[in-house]
C-alpha atoms as an extended CHARMM CRD file, in Angstrom:
* protein
*
        98  EXT
         1         1  UNK       CA            136.0090000000      128.9440000000       71.1340000000  PROA      1               0.0000000000
         2         2  UNK       CA            135.6080000000      132.6560000000       71.5090000000  PROA      2               0.0000000000
         3         3  UNK       CA            132.1870000000      132.8410000000       69.8490000000  PROA      3               0.0000000000
         4         4  UNK       CA            130.4860000000      130.3210000000       72.1930000000  PROA      4               0.0000000000
         5         5  UNK       CA            129.2610000000      128.2990000000       69.2060000000  PROA      5               0.0000000000
         6         6  UNK       CA            128.9570000000      124.5290000000       69.6700000000  PROA      6               0.0000000000
         7         7  UNK       CA            130.3560000000      123.9020000000       66.1810000000  PROA      7               0.0000000000
         8         8  UNK       CA            133.6850000000      125.3700000000       67.3270000000  PROA      8               0.0000000000
         9         9  UNK       CA            134.3760000000      122.1130000000       69.1720000000  PROA      9               0.0000000000
        10        10  UNK       CA            134.6160000000      120.2750000000       65.8500000000  PROA      10              0.0000000000
        11        11  UNK       CA            137.8730000000      122.0430000000       65.0560000000  PROA      11              0.0000000000
        12        12  UNK       CA            139.5900000000      119.9720000000       67.7320000000  PROA      12              0.0000000000
        13        13  UNK       CA            139.4900000000      116.9620000000       65.3950000000  PROA      13              0.0000000000
        14        14  UNK       CA            141.9500000000      116.7580000000       62.4660000000  PROA      14              0.0000000000
        15        15  UNK       CA            140.4570000000      117.4130000000       59.0430000000  PROA      15              0.0000000000
        16        16  UNK       CA            137.5710000000      119.5370000000       60.3490000000  PROA      16              0.0000000000
        17        17  UNK       CA            137.3120000000      123.2390000000       59.5560000000  PROA      17              0.0000000000
        18        18  UNK       CA            134.7150000000      125.8100000000       60.6420000000  PROA      18              0.0000000000
        19        19  UNK       CA            133.2710000000      127.9390000000       57.8360000000  PROA      19              0.0000000000
        20        20  UNK       CA            131.6180000000      131.2360000000       58.7250000000  PROA      20              0.0000000000
        21        21  UNK       CA            129.9510000000      133.8170000000       56.5500000000  PROA      21              0.0000000000
        22        22  UNK       CA            126.6510000000      134.9640000000       55.1250000000  PROA      22              0.0000000000
        23        23  UNK       CA            124.7970000000      132.8410000000       52.5840000000  PROA      23              0.0000000000
        24        24  UNK       CA            121.4630000000      134.6240000000       52.2650000000  PROA      24              0.0000000000
        25        25  UNK       CA            120.5120000000      138.2550000000       52.7960000000  PROA      25              0.0000000000
        26        26  UNK       CA            117.6630000000      137.3990000000       55.1730000000  PROA      26              0.0000000000
        27        27  UNK       CA            119.6540000000      134.9230000000       57.2650000000  PROA      27              0.0000000000
        28        28  UNK       CA            122.0530000000      135.8450000000       60.0410000000  PROA      28              0.0000000000
        29        29  UNK       CA            125.7280000000      134.8880000000       59.6860000000  PROA      29              0.0000000000
        30        30  UNK       CA            126.0500000000      131.1210000000       59.7330000000  PROA      30              0.0000000000
        31        31  UNK       CA            128.5130000000      128.4300000000       60.6230000000  PROA      31              0.0000000000
        32        32  UNK       CA            129.1050000000      125.0600000000       59.0180000000  PROA      32              0.0000000000
        33        33  UNK       CA            131.7320000000      122.3630000000       59.4730000000  PROA      33              0.0000000000
        34        34  UNK       CA            133.7710000000      121.1610000000       56.5320000000  PROA      34              0.0000000000
        35        35  UNK       CA            134.6770000000      117.5060000000       56.9290000000  PROA      35              0.0000000000
        36        36  UNK       CA            137.4140000000      115.8900000000       54.8350000000  PROA      36              0.0000000000
        37        37  UNK       CA            137.6390000000      118.8210000000       52.4200000000  PROA      37              0.0000000000
        38        38  UNK       CA            133.9080000000      118.9700000000       51.6160000000  PROA      38              0.0000000000
        39        39  UNK       CA            132.1480000000      122.3430000000       51.4060000000  PROA      39              0.0000000000
        40        40  UNK       CA            130.2670000000      121.9230000000       54.6680000000  PROA      40              0.0000000000
        41        41  UNK       CA            126.8620000000      122.7460000000       53.1760000000  PROA      41              0.0000000000
        42        42  UNK       CA            125.7610000000      119.0960000000       53.3590000000  PROA      42              0.0000000000
        43        43  UNK       CA            127.0180000000      118.3720000000       56.8760000000  PROA      43              0.0000000000
        44        44  UNK       CA            124.0960000000      117.2970000000       59.0900000000  PROA      44              0.0000000000
        45        45  UNK       CA            123.7260000000      118.5110000000       62.6620000000  PROA      45              0.0000000000
        46        46  UNK       CA            121.4710000000      116.8630000000       65.2290000000  PROA      46              0.0000000000
        47        47  UNK       CA            120.7710000000      117.8310000000       68.8250000000  PROA      47              0.0000000000
        48        48  UNK       CA            119.2720000000      115.1030000000       71.0190000000  PROA      48              0.0000000000
        49        49  UNK       CA            118.2680000000      113.2300000000       67.8660000000  PROA      49              0.0000000000
        50        50  UNK       CA            116.4750000000      116.1710000000       66.2240000000  PROA      50              0.0000000000
        51        51  UNK       CA            117.8460000000      117.4380000000       62.8960000000  PROA      51              0.0000000000
        52        52  UNK       CA            118.6670000000      121.1690000000       63.1340000000  PROA      52              0.0000000000
        53        53  UNK       CA            120.0940000000      121.5930000000       59.6340000000  PROA      53              0.0000000000
        54        54  UNK       CA            118.6240000000      124.3100000000       57.4170000000  PROA      54              0.0000000000
        55        55  UNK       CA            117.7900000000      122.6050000000       54.1100000000  PROA      55              0.0000000000
        56        56  UNK       CA            118.0610000000      125.8280000000       52.0840000000  PROA      56              0.0000000000
        57        57  UNK       CA            121.4650000000      127.0770000000       53.1710000000  PROA      57              0.0000000000
        58        58  UNK       CA            123.0700000000      124.0180000000       54.8030000000  PROA      58              0.0000000000
        59        59  UNK       CA            123.6130000000      125.8340000000       58.0780000000  PROA      59              0.0000000000
        60        60  UNK       CA            122.2610000000      125.1240000000       61.5480000000  PROA      60              0.0000000000
        61        61  UNK       CA            118.9690000000      126.5470000000       62.8270000000  PROA      61              0.0000000000
        62        62  UNK       CA            119.9900000000      126.5620000000       66.4800000000  PROA      62              0.0000000000
        63        63  UNK       CA            123.0830000000      127.7540000000       68.2780000000  PROA      63              0.0000000000
        64        64  UNK       CA            123.9650000000      126.1620000000       71.5980000000  PROA      64              0.0000000000
        65        65  UNK       CA            126.5060000000      127.1530000000       74.1830000000  PROA      65              0.0000000000
        66        66  UNK       CA            129.2580000000      124.6470000000       74.9580000000  PROA      66              0.0000000000
        67        67  UNK       CA            128.0740000000      124.6770000000       78.5790000000  PROA      67              0.0000000000
        68        68  UNK       CA            124.8610000000      122.8500000000       77.6590000000  PROA      68              0.0000000000
        69        69  UNK       CA            126.5910000000      119.9430000000       75.8950000000  PROA      69              0.0000000000
        70        70  UNK       CA            127.0390000000      116.4880000000       77.3550000000  PROA      70              0.0000000000
        71        71  UNK       CA            128.3460000000      114.5810000000       74.3060000000  PROA      71              0.0000000000
        72        72  UNK       CA            129.7590000000      115.7250000000       70.9620000000  PROA      72              0.0000000000
        73        73  UNK       CA            130.3360000000      113.2810000000       68.0990000000  PROA      73              0.0000000000
        74        74  UNK       CA            131.4990000000      113.7800000000       64.5300000000  PROA      74              0.0000000000
        75        75  UNK       CA            130.7680000000      111.0220000000       61.9850000000  PROA      75              0.0000000000
        76        76  UNK       CA            132.8380000000      111.1680000000       58.8150000000  PROA      76              0.0000000000
        77        77  UNK       CA            133.2050000000      107.8550000000       57.0320000000  PROA      77              0.0000000000
        78        78  UNK       CA            131.1330000000      105.0740000000       58.6220000000  PROA      78              0.0000000000
        79        79  UNK       CA            127.6100000000      106.3890000000       59.0170000000  PROA      79              0.0000000000
        80        80  UNK       CA            125.0330000000      104.9790000000       61.3620000000  PROA      80              0.0000000000
        81        81  UNK       CA            121.2800000000      105.4010000000       61.0100000000  PROA      81              0.0000000000
        82        82  UNK       CA            121.2910000000      108.8310000000       62.6640000000  PROA      82              0.0000000000
        83        83  UNK       CA            123.6580000000      110.2470000000       60.0210000000  PROA      83              0.0000000000
        84        84  UNK       CA            122.2690000000      108.5030000000       56.9600000000  PROA      84              0.0000000000
        85        85  UNK       CA            120.9470000000      111.6310000000       55.2040000000  PROA      85              0.0000000000
        86        86  UNK       CA            124.3110000000      113.1260000000       54.3130000000  PROA      86              0.0000000000
        87        87  UNK       CA            127.1520000000      112.3930000000       51.9870000000  PROA      87              0.0000000000
        88        88  UNK       CA            129.8330000000      114.3880000000       53.7490000000  PROA      88              0.0000000000
        89        89  UNK       CA            129.3910000000      113.8910000000       57.4930000000  PROA      89              0.0000000000
        90        90  UNK       CA            127.3640000000      114.6120000000       60.5700000000  PROA      90              0.0000000000
        91        91  UNK       CA            127.6200000000      116.2580000000       63.9720000000  PROA      91              0.0000000000
        92        92  UNK       CA            125.6420000000      114.5630000000       66.7400000000  PROA      92              0.0000000000
        93        93  UNK       CA            125.1730000000      116.4730000000       69.9910000000  PROA      93              0.0000000000
        94        94  UNK       CA            123.5480000000      115.4080000000       73.2510000000  PROA      94              0.0000000000
        95        95  UNK       CA            122.6640000000      118.0630000000       75.7990000000  PROA      95              0.0000000000
        96        96  UNK       CA            122.8330000000      117.6560000000       79.5490000000  PROA      96              0.0000000000
        97        97  UNK       CA            119.0640000000      117.7660000000       79.9170000000  PROA      97              0.0000000000
        98        98  UNK       CA            118.3510000000      115.6810000000       76.7790000000  PROA      98              0.0000000000
């Protein structure tokens, strides 16, 4: 958790891997989570119920510090309504103020 990225917490669960790199020239380096061997480009991320996934590159539009988090949930196989827009998985985050 050296980079202070909230997606780093996902690596604590088995079968989850953090992918980092650059997808597009005009976009800053990104992070995605690969769940169950998927590429990670279709993994949804929500913060306080708001989708923060970039539809063009599959990355997140917002980076949060771990200090602001209250709950962190990864959905992989049984999706609920909040994670219904993905085929690979979802990361649901609740902040302390949210």
